[in-house]
Amino acid sequence: MARSRIVVPPSHLRNVAIIAHVDHGKTTLVDKMVYQSGLYRNEELDKLAGGQHGLIMDSNDLERERGITILAKNCAVAYTAADGETYRINLIDTPGHADFGGEVERVLNMASGTLLVVDAYEGPMPQTRFVLQKSLERGLKPIVVVNKIDRPDSRPNEVVSEVFDLLVDLDAPDDVLDFQVIFASAREGWATADLANPSTNLIPLFESIVGHVPPPDKADRAREPLQFQVTSLDYSEFVGRIAIGRVHAGVISKRQRIAVIDHLGEVTRKNVVQLLAFEGLERVEVDEVAAGDLCAVVGMEPIEIGDTIADADQPHALPHTRVDEPTLHMMFRVNDGPFSGRDGKFLTSRQIGERLEKELRSNVALRVAPGPTQEQFRVSGRGMMHLGILIENMRREGFELCVGKPQVIYREIDGVKCEPIEQLVVDCPDDCQSAVMALLGDRRAEMVKMGHRSSTSGFIHMEFRIPARSLMGLRSRMLNATKGQAIMHHTLLGYEPMKGELPKRQLGVLISNESGSATAYSLDALYDRGVFFVRPGEDCYLGQIVGENCRAGDLVVNVVRGKQLTNVRASGKDDNAKVRPVREMSLESCLEYIEDDELVEITPKNIRMRKTLLNENDRKRESRKAATVEV
C-alpha cells in the first residue's frame, strides 16, 4: 500500500519504543498514529484491523484472540512538523505482559526514546516498573502519556505524581525527572499537553516526539565503519532468515560485502542480497540505509539475534544483547498416551526438539536443555503465559506432546538457596479484602501497601511481595474468592532466600480406570463425587484425570460404564439423570492445576490431564517406593 519511501536526513529520524503495562493502550495508540499519519486511506487500514479490539498491529492469530501483544513489531510514519520539516518516526510496539519482557529488552536497543503509556486510573503497575527500569538502564528518556483520560474515574494529576515517585524510586537522573507529559485518549484518537486546552487529534503527541526524542546519534556516525545489531528475525520461504535491527554506525548498502560477528566472536563474510527499509506498515526495497535508521537485511543466513553486521575490513562487534534469565521451567516429552497419533502430525522427540531449536532463534528469553531421558526436554521461560503461548503455537502447528508441572528455577547466592520473588498487585472489592488476605497469607505473601484510589469507592488496592511458586494456581482461586471481581498483576522483583513450604492442592482428582466413551449413566452415578472435566460421549482412557474429587486424595472411578439392558422399563428414570456442568479447563488452567505426578497431554484438538503412570498398580508401587525412601 505504501507508494514510495520518504528520504529524511539523520537529524530528522526519531526511533521511539512504546512501553507500558498490559492493557494500558500501547497498541491502540500506535494504530491511531498510523491512521493519522496520512500514509493510508482509512478504508485500507480498516481491512487490516481485526481481533478483539479491532487493531492493526496485533497481527498474530493468538494476539487477536487474546487481545494482547505477544511479539514486538515496528512501523514507520512520516510527519510534517509545525516547523515545516518532515520527520520519520519509527514506532516500536512492545508487549505489556511481564512474561514477554524478553521482547521488550531486545528491541529497546533500537530506540532513542520511549513513550511510557500509563492508564489514567490504574497508574504505574508492576510491568510499568519493569519496562521503565530497562529503558533507564539504556539511557532512554521517557515521554509520559497518561492514556484513557476520558474514563469517568480517571485521576490524571495523581497518576503523574505516581510516575514521578516511581522514577525517584528507580534512581532516575535529574533530567529524566523533568519529563514531558501528554494526556491522551488513544481510543478516541486525541492528545493534549494541557487538559484545559482539549484537542481533536494526535498532533500534540507527534510534536512532543519531534521536540523531546533525540535523533539516533548527535554526532554524524555515517562516516564510521558499519555496525548493525540484529534485534529481530523474520523468515521467508523464498529468501530464508531476514535480520531486522538498527544501523548504529556507517552505511549499509545492497550487495555490500560485510562481516557477521556472532556471540562467540567468530567472523564470517557475506554479501547483502537485499535491503529493506520500513515505510508505514510495509518494507520497501532500498539501495542503502544510513546510521540511525531501522532496516531489514536479506542474505545473512545463518544469523541469530544479538549478532553484529560489521564492515568487512574493520569488523567491530557491538555489546551482545543481555536478557534476564528465565524464572520457570517445565519438562516437555513425547506423548506416550493411548490416543497418541490420533490428532497430530509431529509426534517424535526429534520433531519436538527441532521445533524448540527453531523457537530459540527468535525467542531470546527461552532456554532449552536436555531432560533426564532422550525423549524429554527441559524448557525454561519467563512465566506460565510465556511457555503457554509456545505450547499453544506448537499444538496449532500439529504437534503432540506432554508437559509436566511448572517448577520455579532456584539459584544459590552466597551459599544460600534462593527463589524468585514477585511483586503482586491486587485490586478487589472492600468486602473481599479478608478473603484475599487469607488466600495470600497461606502463600507466604508480605503486604507492602494498601489503600483506596481517590476517584473510586468500593475497591481497595493492595501490593504484596510473594514467592513466584505461590502464583501457580492463584488466579483461579483468587477469582473464586472474589466472585470474579479481582484484578491482579505481577512482575519479578529479584531473588531472596527460600520462604518455606507452601500449601498444595487440597482436593484430589478423579481418575478413569477404563478406556472408552464417558456415559451420562456413569456420570450420574458419580454425581456426588466431585466436578468433572469430561462430557458424556467424550473418549477417555485408563489413567486420565476426568474430574476433581470433592475430598482430599485421588479416587479411581469408572466413567465409561453403561446401563445394563433389560426388558424391564423404569418409568421416567432415565429422564431424571443428573450430570454436573463440566468445568472448562484452558491450557494455562491445566498447567497450574496438575501436581508432580501428573502431566498435561496437548494435541491439536484436545487438552487432557493424566497421571504420569497410567496403571493404578504402577502408581501404588511407586508410592510404596517413595515411602520406603523417606523412612
XYZ file of C-alpha atoms in Angstrom:
631
model
C 0.000 0.000 0.000
C 2.929 2.354 0.615
C 3.733 4.306 -2.545
C 7.344 5.392 -2.007
C 9.834 5.933 0.800
C 10.340 9.495 2.032
C 14.037 10.237 2.483
C 14.958 12.364 5.521
C 18.363 13.368 6.965
C 19.617 11.515 10.087
C 18.777 14.536 12.261
C 15.103 14.095 11.314
C 14.875 10.466 12.460
C 13.030 9.575 15.668
C 13.167 5.976 16.954
C 10.521 5.568 19.663
C 9.581 2.464 21.681
C 6.066 2.373 23.142
C 6.273 0.765 26.598
C 3.599 0.205 29.236
C 1.820 -2.250 31.482
C -0.580 -4.711 29.839
C -3.860 -3.215 28.559
C -2.846 0.417 29.075
C -3.377 1.212 25.389
C 0.009 0.965 23.630
C -1.135 -0.840 20.500
C -4.304 1.256 20.219
C -2.160 4.396 20.355
C 0.181 3.106 17.617
C -2.823 2.226 15.438
C -4.259 5.729 15.766
C -0.867 7.279 14.952
C -0.762 5.213 11.744
C -4.338 6.282 10.897
C -3.484 9.968 11.370
C -0.111 9.809 9.601
C -1.760 10.340 6.191
C 0.130 7.424 4.594
C -3.026 5.409 4.009
C -6.713 5.860 3.435
C -8.816 4.772 6.393
C -10.503 2.148 4.225
C -7.147 0.487 3.545
C -6.347 0.248 7.250
C -9.847 -0.933 8.184
C -9.250 -4.039 6.061
C -6.183 -4.910 8.142
C -7.859 -4.424 11.535
C -9.199 -7.392 13.462
C -9.264 -9.338 16.702
C -10.926 -8.491 19.998
C -10.087 -4.789 19.788
C -10.014 -4.302 16.011
C -6.295 -3.456 15.903
C -3.822 -3.483 13.016
C -0.582 -4.066 14.925
C -1.965 -7.178 16.658
C -1.432 -9.265 13.530
C -0.695 -12.664 15.116
C -3.658 -15.066 15.457
C -3.090 -15.557 19.186
C -2.726 -11.799 19.691
C -6.095 -11.187 18.088
C -7.782 -13.985 20.003
C -6.450 -12.946 23.413
C -6.377 -9.201 22.840
C -2.740 -8.833 23.969
C 0.573 -8.052 22.283
C 2.946 -11.018 22.246
C 5.620 -10.045 19.696
C 7.341 -6.670 19.387
C 6.672 -5.052 15.993
C 7.689 -1.839 14.321
C 6.371 0.534 11.666
C 7.382 3.953 10.308
C 5.302 7.091 9.790
C 6.248 10.389 8.185
C 5.168 13.584 9.955
C 5.425 17.187 8.783
C 6.005 19.222 11.946
C 4.990 22.762 12.773
C 8.414 23.978 11.610
C 7.629 22.720 8.097
C 10.240 19.929 8.227
C 9.381 16.281 7.527
C 10.405 13.706 10.140
C 10.357 9.922 10.016
C 9.128 8.383 13.274
C 9.987 4.687 13.691
C 7.442 3.302 16.155
C 8.258 0.088 18.057
C 5.234 -1.548 19.697
C 6.180 -3.795 22.633
C 4.282 -6.394 24.730
C 2.831 -5.315 28.062
C 2.680 -8.671 29.844
C 5.550 -9.458 32.207
C 6.081 -12.911 30.675
C 7.129 -11.318 27.373
C 9.686 -8.968 28.927
C 12.382 -10.524 26.731
C 10.703 -8.962 23.692
C 10.934 -5.539 25.347
C 14.580 -5.921 26.352
C 15.848 -6.862 22.901
C 14.057 -4.086 20.958
C 14.964 -1.228 23.309
C 18.395 -1.168 21.623
C 16.628 0.121 18.501
C 15.122 3.143 20.278
C 16.414 6.615 21.118
C 13.467 7.481 23.345
C 10.301 5.983 24.783
C 6.629 6.743 25.174
C 5.650 5.477 28.636
C 1.898 4.877 28.445
C 0.103 4.843 31.807
C -3.599 4.277 32.489
C -5.255 7.434 33.842
C -6.941 5.399 36.590
C -4.630 2.464 37.356
C -1.411 4.468 37.276
C 2.002 2.725 37.317
C 1.639 -1.053 37.617
C 4.198 -3.880 38.052
C 5.138 -4.104 34.367
C 5.387 -0.298 34.183
C 8.191 -0.501 36.705
C 9.948 -3.294 34.789
C 9.925 -1.649 31.343
C 10.790 1.766 32.770
C 13.775 0.330 34.625
C 15.045 -1.399 31.467
C 14.697 1.801 29.414
C 16.526 3.857 32.055
C 19.392 1.339 32.032
C 19.806 2.105 28.328
C 19.740 5.870 28.922
C 16.359 6.438 27.254
C 14.335 9.422 28.451
C 10.560 8.815 28.558
C 7.655 10.953 27.438
C 4.812 10.072 29.826
C 1.481 9.547 28.058
C -1.429 9.451 30.517
C -3.905 7.423 28.456
C -7.652 6.753 28.829
C -8.114 10.296 30.101
C -11.791 10.104 29.091
C -12.516 7.466 31.755
C -15.065 8.744 34.281
C -12.831 7.576 37.154
C -9.574 8.991 35.732
C -7.186 10.766 38.098
C -4.502 12.198 35.780
C -2.713 14.516 38.212
C -2.274 11.789 40.815
C -1.010 9.379 38.157
C 1.640 11.899 37.060
C 2.759 12.198 40.700
C 2.917 8.404 40.986
C 5.100 8.216 37.852
C 7.419 10.819 39.363
C 7.637 8.796 42.603
C 8.407 5.669 40.577
C 11.227 7.420 38.734
C 12.659 8.630 42.042
C 12.444 5.087 43.407
C 14.372 3.857 40.342
C 17.126 6.467 40.918
C 16.444 8.228 37.619
C 18.768 11.164 36.779
C 17.532 14.726 37.262
C 16.933 15.393 33.553
C 14.633 12.343 33.380
C 12.594 13.595 36.358
C 11.750 16.663 34.295
C 9.674 14.605 31.867
C 7.183 15.743 29.262
C 3.541 14.803 29.978
C 0.878 14.192 27.325
C -2.751 13.455 28.196
C -4.480 11.263 25.629
C -7.380 9.063 24.676
C -5.919 6.529 22.274
C -9.305 5.001 21.525
C -10.741 8.397 20.532
C -7.524 9.449 18.776
C -6.634 12.720 20.505
C -3.885 14.054 22.756
C -3.076 17.304 24.523
C -0.298 18.736 26.658
C -2.797 20.740 28.726
C -6.136 19.417 29.947
C -7.511 22.972 29.819
C -6.928 23.006 26.039
C -8.515 19.844 24.599
C -7.532 18.567 21.157
C -9.199 16.576 18.399
C -6.114 14.777 17.036
C -2.685 13.422 17.954
C -0.658 16.388 16.675
C 0.469 17.385 20.230
C 1.884 13.865 20.647
C 3.712 13.997 17.295
C 5.129 17.414 18.178
C 6.273 16.137 21.556
C 8.111 13.229 19.896
C 9.812 15.554 17.424
C 10.780 18.018 20.153
C 11.774 15.727 23.026
C 13.056 12.475 21.483
C 16.672 12.957 20.355
C 17.938 11.860 16.933
C 19.634 8.439 16.967
C 23.108 9.993 17.481
C 24.133 13.587 17.957
C 27.395 13.030 16.074
C 27.393 12.112 12.410
C 28.284 8.392 12.543
C 27.565 7.687 8.882
C 31.301 8.054 8.085
C 32.359 5.411 10.615
C 32.756 1.680 9.831
C 29.448 -0.191 9.590
C 27.848 -1.532 12.785
C 24.350 -3.063 12.684
C 22.874 -5.148 15.516
C 20.215 -7.796 14.908
C 17.294 -7.384 17.325
C 14.585 -9.378 15.484
C 14.375 -12.177 12.955
C 11.797 -12.807 10.276
C 11.591 -15.746 7.906
C 10.607 -16.113 4.269
C 10.182 -19.357 2.345
C 11.987 -17.761 -0.597
C 14.990 -15.971 0.966
C 15.332 -17.597 4.409
C 16.059 -15.540 7.520
C 15.671 -11.763 7.476
C 17.718 -9.821 10.050
C 15.984 -6.720 11.470
C 17.705 -4.056 13.524
C 19.211 -0.597 13.690
C 22.266 0.752 11.885
C 24.368 2.108 14.762
C 27.216 3.402 12.594
C 28.177 3.673 8.953
C 26.026 2.910 5.935
C 24.753 -0.493 4.799
C 24.194 -0.947 1.067
C 22.702 -3.519 -1.249
C 25.236 -6.129 -2.470
C 27.767 -4.819 0.066
C 30.426 -7.211 1.377
C 30.019 -7.374 5.168
C 31.176 -9.356 8.208
C 28.817 -11.151 10.634
C 30.121 -11.455 14.205
C 28.302 -13.977 16.403
C 28.110 -14.137 20.226
C 31.331 -16.189 20.341
C 33.234 -13.552 18.367
C 33.573 -15.684 15.226
C 33.548 -13.670 11.979
C 32.067 -14.809 8.649
C 31.926 -12.779 5.418
C 28.708 -12.491 3.419
C 27.026 -10.307 0.822
C 23.861 -8.276 1.386
C 21.381 -9.791 -1.076
C 18.540 -7.379 -0.438
C 17.985 -4.326 1.780
C 14.517 -3.429 3.046
C 13.515 -0.242 4.862
C 10.296 0.446 6.766
C 7.647 2.721 5.332
C 4.306 2.675 7.077
C 3.354 -0.933 7.728
C 5.422 -2.348 4.852
C 9.018 -2.915 3.880
C 10.269 -1.283 0.711
C 13.475 -2.198 -1.115
C 16.195 0.471 -0.957
C 19.819 0.755 -2.072
C 21.274 1.948 1.245
C 20.375 2.816 4.848
C 22.441 5.252 6.920
C 23.307 5.306 10.630
C 20.356 5.749 12.974
C 17.670 4.192 10.795
C 15.999 0.773 11.065
C 16.049 -1.779 8.269
C 15.863 -5.470 7.350
C 18.768 -7.317 5.714
C 18.351 -10.396 3.472
C 21.077 -12.940 2.737
C 22.655 -13.320 6.185
C 21.623 -16.896 6.983
C 22.645 -18.347 9.359
C 22.348 -15.406 11.760
C 20.999 -15.027 15.303
C 19.521 -12.270 17.445
C 22.281 -10.201 19.040
C 24.808 -10.777 16.203
C 26.588 -7.760 14.710
C 26.789 -6.987 10.993
C 30.005 -5.004 10.565
C 32.355 -3.624 7.951
C 34.178 -6.434 6.144
C 37.588 -4.756 6.513
C 37.123 -3.338 10.041
C 34.786 -5.734 11.912
C 33.965 -4.424 15.386
C 31.201 -6.121 17.413
C 28.574 -4.292 19.423
C 27.854 -5.480 23.004
C 25.642 -8.572 22.866
C 22.050 -8.056 23.959
C 21.669 -9.158 27.578
C 18.317 -10.580 28.625
C 17.201 -11.516 32.157
C 17.293 -15.215 32.942
C 14.128 -17.377 32.994
C 12.305 -17.986 36.276
C 10.188 -21.037 35.403
C 10.787 -24.369 33.705
C 8.778 -27.427 32.726
C 9.530 -30.768 31.132
C 8.394 -31.387 27.539
C 8.158 -35.023 26.461
C 6.632 -37.134 23.706
C 3.005 -38.113 24.044
C 3.015 -41.801 25.053
C -0.683 -41.987 25.898
C -3.156 -44.468 24.355
C -4.537 -41.793 21.997
C -1.122 -40.749 20.665
C -1.171 -40.070 16.923
C -4.916 -39.546 16.612
C -4.787 -35.776 16.097
C -1.231 -34.624 15.440
C 1.321 -34.943 12.647
C 4.532 -34.384 14.641
C 4.944 -36.932 17.432
C 8.613 -37.864 17.832
C 11.218 -36.382 20.149
C 13.313 -35.421 17.132
C 10.489 -33.308 15.692
C 9.785 -31.686 19.063
C 13.499 -30.955 19.532
C 13.787 -29.358 16.083
C 10.762 -27.159 16.787
C 12.248 -25.986 20.092
C 15.556 -25.227 18.367
C 13.679 -23.129 15.817
C 11.939 -21.226 18.630
C 15.288 -20.446 20.281
C 16.356 -18.471 17.217
C 13.810 -15.720 17.825
C 12.662 -16.180 21.446
C 15.604 -14.685 23.349
C 14.117 -15.290 26.829
C 13.675 -19.048 26.222
C 16.136 -21.763 27.259
C 16.099 -25.446 26.227
C 18.219 -28.189 27.808
C 18.161 -32.000 27.562
C 15.922 -33.807 30.044
C 16.557 -36.963 32.107
C 15.846 -39.131 29.057
C 16.254 -38.691 25.306
C 12.512 -38.144 24.937
C 12.397 -35.183 27.358
C 13.397 -31.514 27.131
C 13.763 -29.040 29.983
C 12.229 -25.792 28.665
C 12.671 -22.591 30.706
C 10.854 -19.283 30.284
C 9.727 -16.091 31.986
C 6.379 -17.369 33.238
C 3.325 -19.501 32.677
C 1.984 -17.436 29.779
C 5.381 -17.299 28.079
C 5.572 -21.103 27.943
C 1.823 -21.464 27.390
C 1.987 -19.393 24.182
C 4.804 -21.613 22.881
C 2.773 -24.758 23.615
C -0.344 -23.274 22.011
C 1.600 -22.419 18.848
C 3.043 -25.928 18.712
C -0.340 -27.622 19.025
C -1.751 -25.429 16.249
C 1.154 -26.483 14.040
C 0.235 -30.155 14.509
C 2.462 -31.224 17.406
C 1.500 -33.708 20.100
C 3.358 -33.626 23.414
C 3.034 -33.959 27.168
C 4.293 -31.366 29.643
C 4.921 -31.685 33.363
C 4.159 -29.416 36.295
C 5.848 -25.985 36.034
C 8.678 -25.506 38.542
C 10.409 -22.295 39.581
C 14.156 -22.016 38.959
C 16.172 -21.683 42.163
C 19.553 -20.018 42.470
C 22.327 -20.385 45.004
C 23.528 -16.918 46.120
C 26.398 -16.753 48.641
C 25.766 -20.387 49.545
C 22.058 -19.814 50.277
C 19.287 -21.380 48.197
C 17.130 -18.528 46.842
C 13.868 -18.362 44.936
C 12.329 -15.693 42.656
C 10.164 -13.101 44.415
C 7.428 -11.218 42.580
C 5.542 -8.004 43.160
C 1.813 -8.744 43.173
C -0.814 -6.009 42.803
C -4.464 -6.834 43.594
C -7.498 -4.585 43.175
C -10.660 -6.062 44.713
C -13.949 -5.001 46.337
C -13.768 -3.984 50.008
C -15.899 -6.910 51.118
C -13.416 -9.359 49.527
C -10.360 -7.974 51.323
C -10.366 -10.592 54.075
C -10.677 -13.474 51.626
C -7.784 -12.143 49.525
C -5.521 -11.618 52.521
C -6.322 -15.083 53.898
C -5.582 -16.639 50.499
C -2.255 -14.821 50.135
C -1.275 -15.275 53.787
C -1.218 -19.028 53.294
C 1.160 -18.499 50.360
C 3.886 -16.607 52.252
C 2.939 -13.189 50.830
C 4.033 -9.990 52.586
C 1.876 -6.881 52.275
C 3.760 -3.770 51.153
C 0.997 -1.219 50.562
C -2.766 -0.942 50.928
C -5.172 1.906 50.215
C -8.088 3.250 48.181
C -7.948 5.061 44.867
C -9.121 8.616 45.430
C -11.534 8.693 42.496
C -13.362 5.449 43.200
C -15.172 3.857 46.087
C -15.766 0.234 46.951
C -12.403 -1.077 45.663
C -9.185 -1.485 47.604
C -5.662 -1.516 46.161
C -3.093 -3.897 47.705
C 0.548 -4.654 46.882
C 2.421 -7.759 48.048
C 5.819 -9.433 47.822
C 5.214 -13.095 47.104
C 7.292 -16.152 46.048
C 6.880 -16.937 42.345
C 5.862 -20.535 43.128
C 2.915 -19.192 45.145
C 1.441 -17.688 41.964
C 0.801 -21.106 40.403
C -2.895 -21.811 40.640
C -3.528 -18.488 42.387
C -5.539 -16.777 39.651
C -8.437 -19.238 39.631
C -8.606 -19.307 43.448
C -8.452 -15.508 43.541
C -11.358 -15.208 41.115
C -13.385 -17.728 43.133
C -12.675 -15.879 46.398
C -13.716 -12.500 44.935
C -16.586 -13.718 42.722
C -14.607 -12.832 39.611
C -14.115 -9.179 40.562
C -10.396 -9.139 41.470
C -7.752 -7.732 39.110
C -4.215 -8.980 39.695
C -0.839 -8.349 38.032
C 2.685 -9.381 38.944
C 6.294 -8.915 37.878
C 9.684 -10.210 39.021
C 11.490 -8.254 41.752
C 14.548 -10.430 42.404
C 15.775 -13.444 44.363
C 15.525 -13.987 48.125
C 16.140 -16.951 50.476
C 13.515 -19.696 50.454
C 10.298 -18.872 52.291
C 9.388 -22.405 53.381
C 6.776 -24.922 52.330
C 3.593 -23.826 50.551
C 0.144 -25.423 50.671
C -0.509 -27.897 47.887
C -3.716 -28.730 46.077
C -6.272 -29.500 48.779
C -8.563 -31.752 46.746
C -7.710 -34.934 44.916
C -8.644 -35.938 41.387
C -10.934 -38.493 39.790
C -9.029 -40.976 37.617
C -10.556 -43.169 34.946
C -9.953 -46.894 35.410
C -11.079 -47.906 31.910
C -10.808 -46.668 28.339
C -13.884 -45.791 26.315
C -16.512 -43.082 25.922
C -17.873 -41.374 29.030
C -21.589 -42.063 29.560
C -24.279 -39.936 31.164
C -25.321 -43.009 33.175
C -21.921 -43.334 34.886
C -21.529 -39.567 35.417
C -24.985 -39.511 37.009
C -23.981 -42.309 39.388
C -20.863 -40.306 40.358
C -22.744 -37.020 40.775
C -21.763 -36.590 44.439
C -18.095 -37.496 43.926
C -16.959 -34.135 42.546
C -16.758 -31.935 39.454
C -15.980 -33.468 36.053
C -13.745 -32.282 33.211
C -15.318 -34.560 30.569
C -18.748 -34.593 28.938
C -20.886 -37.602 28.056
C -19.618 -39.041 24.779
C -16.007 -37.889 25.174
C -13.305 -40.519 24.790
C -11.319 -41.277 27.957
C -8.501 -43.686 28.691
C -7.035 -45.560 31.629
C -5.184 -43.129 33.919
C -6.762 -39.969 32.545
C -7.871 -37.310 35.056
C -11.584 -36.898 34.412
C -12.578 -34.680 37.336
C -11.810 -33.181 40.715
C -12.610 -35.157 43.844
C -14.726 -33.451 46.493
C -12.272 -34.689 49.156
C -8.535 -34.922 49.633
C -6.872 -37.876 47.943
C -7.291 -39.384 44.487
C -10.208 -41.631 43.604
C -10.314 -44.167 40.766
C -13.723 -44.187 39.066
C -15.433 -45.762 36.065
C -16.912 -43.103 33.785
C -17.463 -45.380 30.782
C -19.850 -47.878 32.416
C -23.115 -48.171 30.515
C -26.558 -49.140 31.740
C -27.354 -52.843 31.625
C -30.053 -53.504 29.009
C -33.106 -55.440 30.205
C -36.661 -55.865 29.056
C -37.931 -54.015 32.135
C -38.624 -50.316 31.711
C -38.184 -47.855 34.585
C -40.718 -45.084 34.013
C -39.054 -41.652 33.972
C -35.810 -42.925 35.487
C -33.559 -42.031 32.541
C -35.157 -38.592 32.195
C -34.064 -37.693 35.740
C -30.353 -38.380 35.169
C -28.225 -35.616 36.661
C -24.894 -34.630 35.123
C -22.927 -31.787 36.684
C -21.886 -28.913 34.386
C -18.402 -29.562 33.073
C -15.562 -27.369 34.349
C -13.853 -25.890 31.291
C -10.066 -26.078 31.654
C -7.860 -23.919 29.438
C -4.233 -24.785 28.730
C -2.922 -22.384 31.401
C -5.516 -23.681 33.891
C -4.366 -27.260 33.336
C -0.696 -26.309 33.750
C -1.471 -24.597 37.060
C -3.707 -27.445 38.258
C -1.524 -30.539 37.906
C 0.830 -31.924 40.578
C 4.270 -33.519 40.300
C 2.958 -36.973 39.354
C 0.676 -35.656 36.605
C 1.018 -34.451 33.016
C -0.921 -32.296 30.567
C -1.417 -34.019 27.225
C -1.597 -31.494 24.384
C -2.793 -32.353 20.871
C -4.137 -30.139 18.051
C -7.731 -30.971 19.028
C -7.645 -31.852 22.737
C -6.083 -30.873 26.047
C -6.236 -33.617 28.664
C -4.747 -34.185 32.098
C -3.391 -37.595 33.066
C -1.266 -39.378 35.606
C 2.359 -39.925 34.607
C 1.882 -43.622 35.389
C -1.418 -44.661 33.810
C -1.791 -48.020 35.562
C -3.079 -47.901 39.154
C -0.821 -50.748 40.285
C 2.241 -48.904 38.957
C 1.224 -45.787 40.917
C 0.827 -47.814 44.129
C 4.217 -49.426 43.610
C 5.878 -46.021 43.142
C 4.175 -44.595 46.245
C 5.466 -47.549 48.323
C 8.981 -46.974 46.975
C 8.785 -43.276 47.847
C 7.549 -44.081 51.362
C 10.433 -46.538 51.836
C 12.988 -43.937 50.707
C 11.573 -41.350 53.122
C 11.807 -43.790 56.041
